[in-house]
XYZ file of C-alpha atoms in Angstrom:
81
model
C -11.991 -34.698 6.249
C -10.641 -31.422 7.364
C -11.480 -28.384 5.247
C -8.381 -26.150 3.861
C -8.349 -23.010 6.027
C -9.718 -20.351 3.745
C -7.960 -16.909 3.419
C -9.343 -13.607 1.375
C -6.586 -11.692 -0.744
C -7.470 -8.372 -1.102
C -4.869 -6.809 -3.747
C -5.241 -4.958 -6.776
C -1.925 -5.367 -8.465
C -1.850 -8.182 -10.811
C 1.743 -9.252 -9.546
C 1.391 -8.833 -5.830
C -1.703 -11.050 -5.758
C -0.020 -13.891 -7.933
C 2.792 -13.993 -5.248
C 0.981 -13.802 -2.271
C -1.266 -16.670 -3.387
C 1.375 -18.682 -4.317
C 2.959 -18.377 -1.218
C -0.434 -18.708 0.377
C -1.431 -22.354 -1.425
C 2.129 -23.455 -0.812
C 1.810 -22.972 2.551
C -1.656 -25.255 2.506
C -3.866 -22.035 2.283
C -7.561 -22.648 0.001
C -7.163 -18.691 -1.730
C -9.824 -16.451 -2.312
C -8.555 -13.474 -4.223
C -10.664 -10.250 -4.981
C -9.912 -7.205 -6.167
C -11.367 -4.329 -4.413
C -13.333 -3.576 -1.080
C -16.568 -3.969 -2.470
C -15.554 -7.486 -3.555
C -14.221 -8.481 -0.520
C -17.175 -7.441 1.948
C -19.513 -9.838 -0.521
C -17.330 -12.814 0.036
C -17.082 -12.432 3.970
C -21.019 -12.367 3.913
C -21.053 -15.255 2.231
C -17.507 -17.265 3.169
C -16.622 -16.619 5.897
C -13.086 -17.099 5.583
C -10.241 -17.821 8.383
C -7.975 -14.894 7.827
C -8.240 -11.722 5.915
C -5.150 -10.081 3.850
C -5.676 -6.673 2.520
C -3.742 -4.139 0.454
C -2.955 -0.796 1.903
C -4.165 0.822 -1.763
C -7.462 -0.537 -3.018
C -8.846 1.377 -6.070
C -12.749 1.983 -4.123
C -11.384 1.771 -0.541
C -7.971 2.320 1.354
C -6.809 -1.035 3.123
C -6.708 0.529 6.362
C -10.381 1.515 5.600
C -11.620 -1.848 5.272
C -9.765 -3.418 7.811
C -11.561 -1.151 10.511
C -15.091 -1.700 8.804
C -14.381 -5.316 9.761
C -12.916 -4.980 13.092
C -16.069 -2.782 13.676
C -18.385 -5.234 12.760
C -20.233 -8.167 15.220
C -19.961 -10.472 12.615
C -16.005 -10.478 11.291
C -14.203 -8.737 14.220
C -12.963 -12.106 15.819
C -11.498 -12.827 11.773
C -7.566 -12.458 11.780
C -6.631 -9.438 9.490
């Protein structure tokens, strides 16, 4: 069997992240949502997940931020973001 393609939802807000996971499952997505920078670095150590969406405004980290800080990195730069 094929495993569901695994994608990280960074978003803080509550509504945002309930729509863009819906959207995200519908479309055949497994969802992993966290809900700061912190979080999301711990789950990429340890899932490595397909593709990476991230807020612009996280409450411990600006989007942008953390977006470069895995671009930078050997490990997660080939990860879509």
């Amino acid at each position: 069997l094929e495993r569901m393609r695994l994608v990280l939802l960074a978003e803080e807000s509550p509504i945002a992240s309930a729509e863009f996971e819906r959207e995200l499952r519908k479309a055949g997505f497994a969802v992993e949502l966290v809900r700061t920078a912190k979080e999301a670095v711990a789950v990429v150590s340890t899932n490595r997940p397909d593709a990476i969406v991230i807020s612009l405004r996280l409450d411990d980290m600006p989007g942008a931020e953390l977006c470069v800080h895995f671009k930078r990195s050997a490990s997660t730069h080939t990860i879509p973001v």
